[in-house]
Amino acid sequence: MKQIWIVDDEADFRMLIQTMLKKEGFNVRQVESGEQCLELL
């Protein structure tokens, strides 16, 4: 399964994009900042 990260400070936007990408078969992870993303990578 393909994995994609969504990094954005707007929670509603992240949820919208996550819903769309999951329907396309992506495993989606989301965080609100670049710092959070780097900590988890």
mmCIF file with all atom_site columns, N, CA and C in Angstrom:
data_model
loop_
_atom_site.group_PDB
_atom_site.id
_atom_site.type_symbol
_atom_site.label_atom_id
_atom_site.label_alt_id
_atom_site.label_comp_id
_atom_site.label_asym_id
_atom_site.label_entity_id
_atom_site.label_seq_id
_atom_site.pdbx_PDB_ins_code
_atom_site.Cartn_x
_atom_site.Cartn_y
_atom_site.Cartn_z
_atom_site.occupancy
_atom_site.B_iso_or_equiv
_atom_site.pdbx_formal_charge
_atom_site.auth_seq_id
_atom_site.auth_comp_id
_atom_site.auth_asym_id
_atom_site.auth_atom_id
_atom_site.pdbx_PDB_model_num
ATOM 1   N N  . MET A 1 1  ? 0.842   -1.180 0.000  1.00 0.00 ? 1  MET A N  1
ATOM 2   C CA . MET A 1 1  ? 0.000   0.000  0.000  1.00 0.00 ? 1  MET A CA 1
ATOM 3   C C  . MET A 1 1  ? 0.888   1.244  0.000  1.00 0.00 ? 1  MET A C  1
ATOM 4   N N  . LYS A 1 2  ? 0.523   2.231  -0.779 1.00 0.00 ? 2  LYS A N  1
ATOM 5   C CA . LYS A 1 2  ? 1.259   3.487  -0.838 1.00 0.00 ? 2  LYS A CA 1
ATOM 6   C C  . LYS A 1 2  ? 0.950   4.315  0.398  1.00 0.00 ? 2  LYS A C  1
ATOM 7   N N  . GLN A 1 3  ? 1.985   4.966  0.927  1.00 0.00 ? 3  GLN A N  1
ATOM 8   C CA . GLN A 1 3  ? 1.791   5.819  2.097  1.00 0.00 ? 3  GLN A CA 1
ATOM 9   C C  . GLN A 1 3  ? 2.043   7.266  1.714  1.00 0.00 ? 3  GLN A C  1
ATOM 10  N N  . ILE A 1 4  ? 1.239   8.148  2.264  1.00 0.00 ? 4  ILE A N  1
ATOM 11  C CA . ILE A 1 4  ? 1.396   9.575  2.009  1.00 0.00 ? 4  ILE A CA 1
ATOM 12  C C  . ILE A 1 4  ? 1.190   10.330 3.312  1.00 0.00 ? 4  ILE A C  1
ATOM 13  N N  . TRP A 1 5  ? 1.929   11.413 3.472  1.00 0.00 ? 5  TRP A N  1
ATOM 14  C CA . TRP A 1 5  ? 1.821   12.264 4.652  1.00 0.00 ? 5  TRP A CA 1
ATOM 15  C C  . TRP A 1 5  ? 1.135   13.567 4.260  1.00 0.00 ? 5  TRP A C  1
ATOM 16  N N  . ILE A 1 6  ? 0.223   14.018 5.097  1.00 0.00 ? 6  ILE A N  1
ATOM 17  C CA . ILE A 1 6  ? -0.406  15.327 4.928  1.00 0.00 ? 6  ILE A CA 1
ATOM 18  C C  . ILE A 1 6  ? 0.106   16.201 6.065  1.00 0.00 ? 6  ILE A C  1
ATOM 19  N N  . VAL A 1 7  ? 0.726   17.311 5.705  1.00 0.00 ? 7  VAL A N  1
ATOM 20  C CA . VAL A 1 7  ? 1.262   18.245 6.694  1.00 0.00 ? 7  VAL A CA 1
ATOM 21  C C  . VAL A 1 7  ? 0.586   19.591 6.459  1.00 0.00 ? 7  VAL A C  1
ATOM 22  N N  . ASP A 1 8  ? -0.284  19.974 7.376  1.00 0.00 ? 8  ASP A N  1
ATOM 23  C CA . ASP A 1 8  ? -0.995  21.248 7.257  1.00 0.00 ? 8  ASP A CA 1
ATOM 24  C C  . ASP A 1 8  ? -1.555  21.613 8.625  1.00 0.00 ? 8  ASP A C  1
ATOM 25  N N  . ASP A 1 9  ? -1.604  22.907 8.926  1.00 0.00 ? 9  ASP A N  1
ATOM 26  C CA . ASP A 1 9  ? -2.091  23.322 10.240 1.00 0.00 ? 9  ASP A CA 1
ATOM 27  C C  . ASP A 1 9  ? -3.615  23.409 10.325 1.00 0.00 ? 9  ASP A C  1
ATOM 28  N N  . GLU A 1 10 ? -4.321  23.211 9.223  1.00 0.00 ? 10 GLU A N  1
ATOM 29  C CA . GLU A 1 10 ? -5.784  23.236 9.220  1.00 0.00 ? 10 GLU A CA 1
ATOM 30  C C  . GLU A 1 10 ? -6.332  21.809 9.313  1.00 0.00 ? 10 GLU A C  1
ATOM 31  N N  . ALA A 1 11 ? -6.876  21.457 10.471 1.00 0.00 ? 11 ALA A N  1
ATOM 32  C CA . ALA A 1 11 ? -7.362  20.094 10.704 1.00 0.00 ? 11 ALA A CA 1
ATOM 33  C C  . ALA A 1 11 ? -8.474  19.701 9.732  1.00 0.00 ? 11 ALA A C  1
ATOM 34  N N  . ASP A 1 12 ? -9.386  20.622 9.439  1.00 0.00 ? 12 ASP A N  1
ATOM 35  C CA . ASP A 1 12 ? -10.482 20.299 8.516  1.00 0.00 ? 12 ASP A CA 1
ATOM 36  C C  . ASP A 1 12 ? -9.950  19.974 7.125  1.00 0.00 ? 12 ASP A C  1
ATOM 37  N N  . PHE A 1 13 ? -8.954  20.720 6.678  1.00 0.00 ? 13 PHE A N  1
ATOM 38  C CA . PHE A 1 13 ? -8.351  20.469 5.370  1.00 0.00 ? 13 PHE A CA 1
ATOM 39  C C  . PHE A 1 13 ? -7.666  19.109 5.353  1.00 0.00 ? 13 PHE A C  1
ATOM 40  N N  . ARG A 1 14 ? -6.921  18.789 6.425  1.00 0.00 ? 14 ARG A N  1
ATOM 41  C CA . ARG A 1 14 ? -6.250  17.487 6.508  1.00 0.00 ? 14 ARG A CA 1
ATOM 42  C C  . ARG A 1 14 ? -7.254  16.349 6.434  1.00 0.00 ? 14 ARG A C  1
ATOM 43  N N  . MET A 1 15 ? -8.363  16.474 7.144  1.00 0.00 ? 15 MET A N  1
ATOM 44  C CA . MET A 1 15 ? -9.377  15.418 7.142  1.00 0.00 ? 15 MET A CA 1
ATOM 45  C C  . MET A 1 15 ? -10.009 15.252 5.758  1.00 0.00 ? 15 MET A C  1
ATOM 46  N N  . LEU A 1 16 ? -10.276 16.352 5.078  1.00 0.00 ? 16 LEU A N  1
ATOM 47  C CA . LEU A 1 16 ? -10.852 16.288 3.737  1.00 0.00 ? 16 LEU A CA 1
ATOM 48  C C  . LEU A 1 16 ? -9.910  15.566 2.777  1.00 0.00 ? 16 LEU A C  1
ATOM 49  N N  . ILE A 1 17 ? -8.646  15.964 2.776  1.00 0.00 ? 17 ILE A N  1
ATOM 50  C CA . ILE A 1 17 ? -7.663  15.343 1.890  1.00 0.00 ? 17 ILE A CA 1
ATOM 51  C C  . ILE A 1 17 ? -7.464  13.876 2.261  1.00 0.00 ? 17 ILE A C  1
ATOM 52  N N  . GLN A 1 18 ? -7.427  13.577 3.562  1.00 0.00 ? 18 GLN A N  1
ATOM 53  C CA . GLN A 1 18 ? -7.260  12.196 4.007  1.00 0.00 ? 18 GLN A CA 1
ATOM 54  C C  . GLN A 1 18 ? -8.395  11.319 3.487  1.00 0.00 ? 18 GLN A C  1
ATOM 55  N N  . THR A 1 19 ? -9.620  11.796 3.589  1.00 0.00 ? 19 THR A N  1
ATOM 56  C CA . THR A 1 19 ? -10.773 11.033 3.110  1.00 0.00 ? 19 THR A CA 1
ATOM 57  C C  . THR A 1 19 ? -10.654 10.735 1.622  1.00 0.00 ? 19 THR A C  1
ATOM 58  N N  . MET A 1 20 ? -10.271 11.738 0.851  1.00 0.00 ? 20 MET A N  1
ATOM 59  C CA . MET A 1 20 ? -10.142 11.559 -0.597 1.00 0.00 ? 20 MET A CA 1
ATOM 60  C C  . MET A 1 20 ? -9.031  10.569 -0.936 1.00 0.00 ? 20 MET A C  1
ATOM 61  N N  . LEU A 1 21 ? -7.895  10.677 -0.258 1.00 0.00 ? 21 LEU A N  1
ATOM 62  C CA . LEU A 1 21 ? -6.758  9.812  -0.568 1.00 0.00 ? 21 LEU A CA 1
ATOM 63  C C  . LEU A 1 21 ? -6.998  8.368  -0.130 1.00 0.00 ? 21 LEU A C  1
ATOM 64  N N  . LYS A 1 22 ? -7.682  8.175  0.990  1.00 0.00 ? 22 LYS A N  1
ATOM 65  C CA . LYS A 1 22 ? -7.991  6.809  1.430  1.00 0.00 ? 22 LYS A CA 1
ATOM 66  C C  . LYS A 1 22 ? -8.870  6.096  0.415  1.00 0.00 ? 22 LYS A C  1
ATOM 67  N N  . LYS A 1 23 ? -9.792  6.830  -0.189 1.00 0.00 ? 23 LYS A N  1
ATOM 68  C CA . LYS A 1 23 ? -10.648 6.242  -1.220 1.00 0.00 ? 23 LYS A CA 1
ATOM 69  C C  . LYS A 1 23 ? -9.836  5.791  -2.427 1.00 0.00 ? 23 LYS A C  1
ATOM 70  N N  . GLU A 1 24 ? -8.675  6.415  -2.633 1.00 0.00 ? 24 GLU A N  1
ATOM 71  C CA . GLU A 1 24 ? -7.796  6.060  -3.751 1.00 0.00 ? 24 GLU A CA 1
ATOM 72  C C  . GLU A 1 24 ? -6.790  4.971  -3.370 1.00 0.00 ? 24 GLU A C  1
ATOM 73  N N  . GLY A 1 25 ? -6.872  4.473  -2.129 1.00 0.00 ? 25 GLY A N  1
ATOM 74  C CA . GLY A 1 25 ? -6.033  3.362  -1.718 1.00 0.00 ? 25 GLY A CA 1
ATOM 75  C C  . GLY A 1 25 ? -4.753  3.725  -0.992 1.00 0.00 ? 25 GLY A C  1
ATOM 76  N N  . PHE A 1 26 ? -4.619  4.976  -0.579 1.00 0.00 ? 26 PHE A N  1
ATOM 77  C CA . PHE A 1 26 ? -3.422  5.394  0.143  1.00 0.00 ? 26 PHE A CA 1
ATOM 78  C C  . PHE A 1 26 ? -3.569  5.141  1.638  1.00 0.00 ? 26 PHE A C  1
ATOM 79  N N  . ASN A 1 27 ? -2.456  4.805  2.274  1.00 0.00 ? 27 ASN A N  1
ATOM 80  C CA . ASN A 1 27 ? -2.365  4.794  3.723  1.00 0.00 ? 27 ASN A CA 1
ATOM 81  C C  . ASN A 1 27 ? -1.946  6.213  4.100  1.00 0.00 ? 27 ASN A C  1
ATOM 82  N N  . VAL A 1 28 ? -2.792  6.938  4.815  1.00 0.00 ? 28 VAL A N  1
ATOM 83  C CA . VAL A 1 28 ? -2.578  8.363  5.060  1.00 0.00 ? 28 VAL A CA 1
ATOM 84  C C  . VAL A 1 28 ? -2.192  8.603  6.509  1.00 0.00 ? 28 VAL A C  1
ATOM 85  N N  . ARG A 1 29 ? -1.137  9.382  6.685  1.00 0.00 ? 29 ARG A N  1
ATOM 86  C CA . ARG A 1 29 ? -0.757  9.882  8.010  1.00 0.00 ? 29 ARG A CA 1
ATOM 87  C C  . ARG A 1 29 ? -0.840  11.388 7.936  1.00 0.00 ? 29 ARG A C  1
ATOM 88  N N  . GLN A 1 30 ? -1.266  12.007 9.021  1.00 0.00 ? 30 GLN A N  1
ATOM 89  C CA . GLN A 1 30 ? -1.383  13.457 9.008  1.00 0.00 ? 30 GLN A CA 1
ATOM 90  C C  . GLN A 1 30 ? -0.829  14.070 10.284 1.00 0.00 ? 30 GLN A C  1
ATOM 91  N N  . VAL A 1 31 ? -0.204  15.216 10.109 1.00 0.00 ? 31 VAL A N  1
ATOM 92  C CA . VAL A 1 31 ? 0.336   15.997 11.218 1.00 0.00 ? 31 VAL A CA 1
ATOM 93  C C  . VAL A 1 31 ? 0.106   17.473 10.915 1.00 0.00 ? 31 VAL A C  1
ATOM 94  N N  . GLU A 1 32 ? 0.231   18.304 11.948 1.00 0.00 ? 32 GLU A N  1
ATOM 95  C CA . GLU A 1 32 ? -0.055  19.723 11.742 1.00 0.00 ? 32 GLU A CA 1
ATOM 96  C C  . GLU A 1 32 ? 1.168   20.587 11.503 1.00 0.00 ? 32 GLU A C  1
ATOM 97  N N  . SER A 1 33 ? 2.373   20.010 11.582 1.00 0.00 ? 33 SER A N  1
ATOM 98  C CA . SER A 1 33 ? 3.559   20.837 11.339 1.00 0.00 ? 33 SER A CA 1
ATOM 99  C C  . SER A 1 33 ? 4.698   20.003 10.759 1.00 0.00 ? 33 SER A C  1
ATOM 100 N N  . GLY A 1 34 ? 5.607   20.699 10.126 1.00 0.00 ? 34 GLY A N  1
ATOM 101 C CA . GLY A 1 34 ? 6.785   20.041 9.587  1.00 0.00 ? 34 GLY A CA 1
ATOM 102 C C  . GLY A 1 34 ? 7.631   19.416 10.679 1.00 0.00 ? 34 GLY A C  1
ATOM 103 N N  . GLU A 1 35 ? 7.689   20.080 11.827 1.00 0.00 ? 35 GLU A N  1
ATOM 104 C CA . GLU A 1 35 ? 8.460   19.547 12.946 1.00 0.00 ? 35 GLU A CA 1
ATOM 105 C C  . GLU A 1 35 ? 7.898   18.203 13.407 1.00 0.00 ? 35 GLU A C  1
ATOM 106 N N  . GLN A 1 36 ? 6.578   18.113 13.506 1.00 0.00 ? 36 GLN A N  1
ATOM 107 C CA . GLN A 1 36 ? 5.949   16.849 13.901 1.00 0.00 ? 36 GLN A CA 1
ATOM 108 C C  . GLN A 1 36 ? 6.252   15.753 12.890 1.00 0.00 ? 36 GLN A C  1
ATOM 109 N N  . CYS A 1 37 ? 6.198   16.103 11.633 1.00 0.00 ? 37 CYS A N  1
ATOM 110 C CA . CYS A 1 37 ? 6.457   15.121 10.583 1.00 0.00 ? 37 CYS A CA 1
ATOM 111 C C  . CYS A 1 37 ? 7.878   14.584 10.703 1.00 0.00 ? 37 CYS A C  1
ATOM 112 N N  . LEU A 1 38 ? 8.839   15.469 10.871 1.00 0.00 ? 38 LEU A N  1
ATOM 113 C CA . LEU A 1 38 ? 10.231  15.039 10.975 1.00 0.00 ? 38 LEU A CA 1
ATOM 114 C C  . LEU A 1 38 ? 10.465  14.162 12.199 1.00 0.00 ? 38 LEU A C  1
ATOM 115 N N  . GLU A 1 39 ? 9.781   14.459 13.305 1.00 0.00 ? 39 GLU A N  1
ATOM 116 C CA . GLU A 1 39 ? 9.929   13.641 14.510 1.00 0.00 ? 39 GLU A CA 1
ATOM 117 C C  . GLU A 1 39 ? 9.450   12.209 14.278 1.00 0.00 ? 39 GLU A C  1
ATOM 118 N N  . LEU A 1 40 ? 8.439   12.038 13.437 1.00 0.00 ? 40 LEU A N  1
ATOM 119 C CA . LEU A 1 40 ? 7.844   10.721 13.222 1.00 0.00 ? 40 LEU A CA 1
ATOM 120 C C  . LEU A 1 40 ? 8.507   9.926  12.104 1.00 0.00 ? 40 LEU A C  1
ATOM 121 N N  . LEU A 1 41 ? 9.299   10.587 11.277 1.00 0.00 ? 41 LEU A N  1
ATOM 122 C CA . LEU A 1 41 ? 9.956   9.880  10.171 1.00 0.00 ? 41 LEU A CA 1
ATOM 123 C C  . LEU A 1 41 ? 11.131  9.074  10.628 1.00 0.00 ? 41 LEU A C  1
#
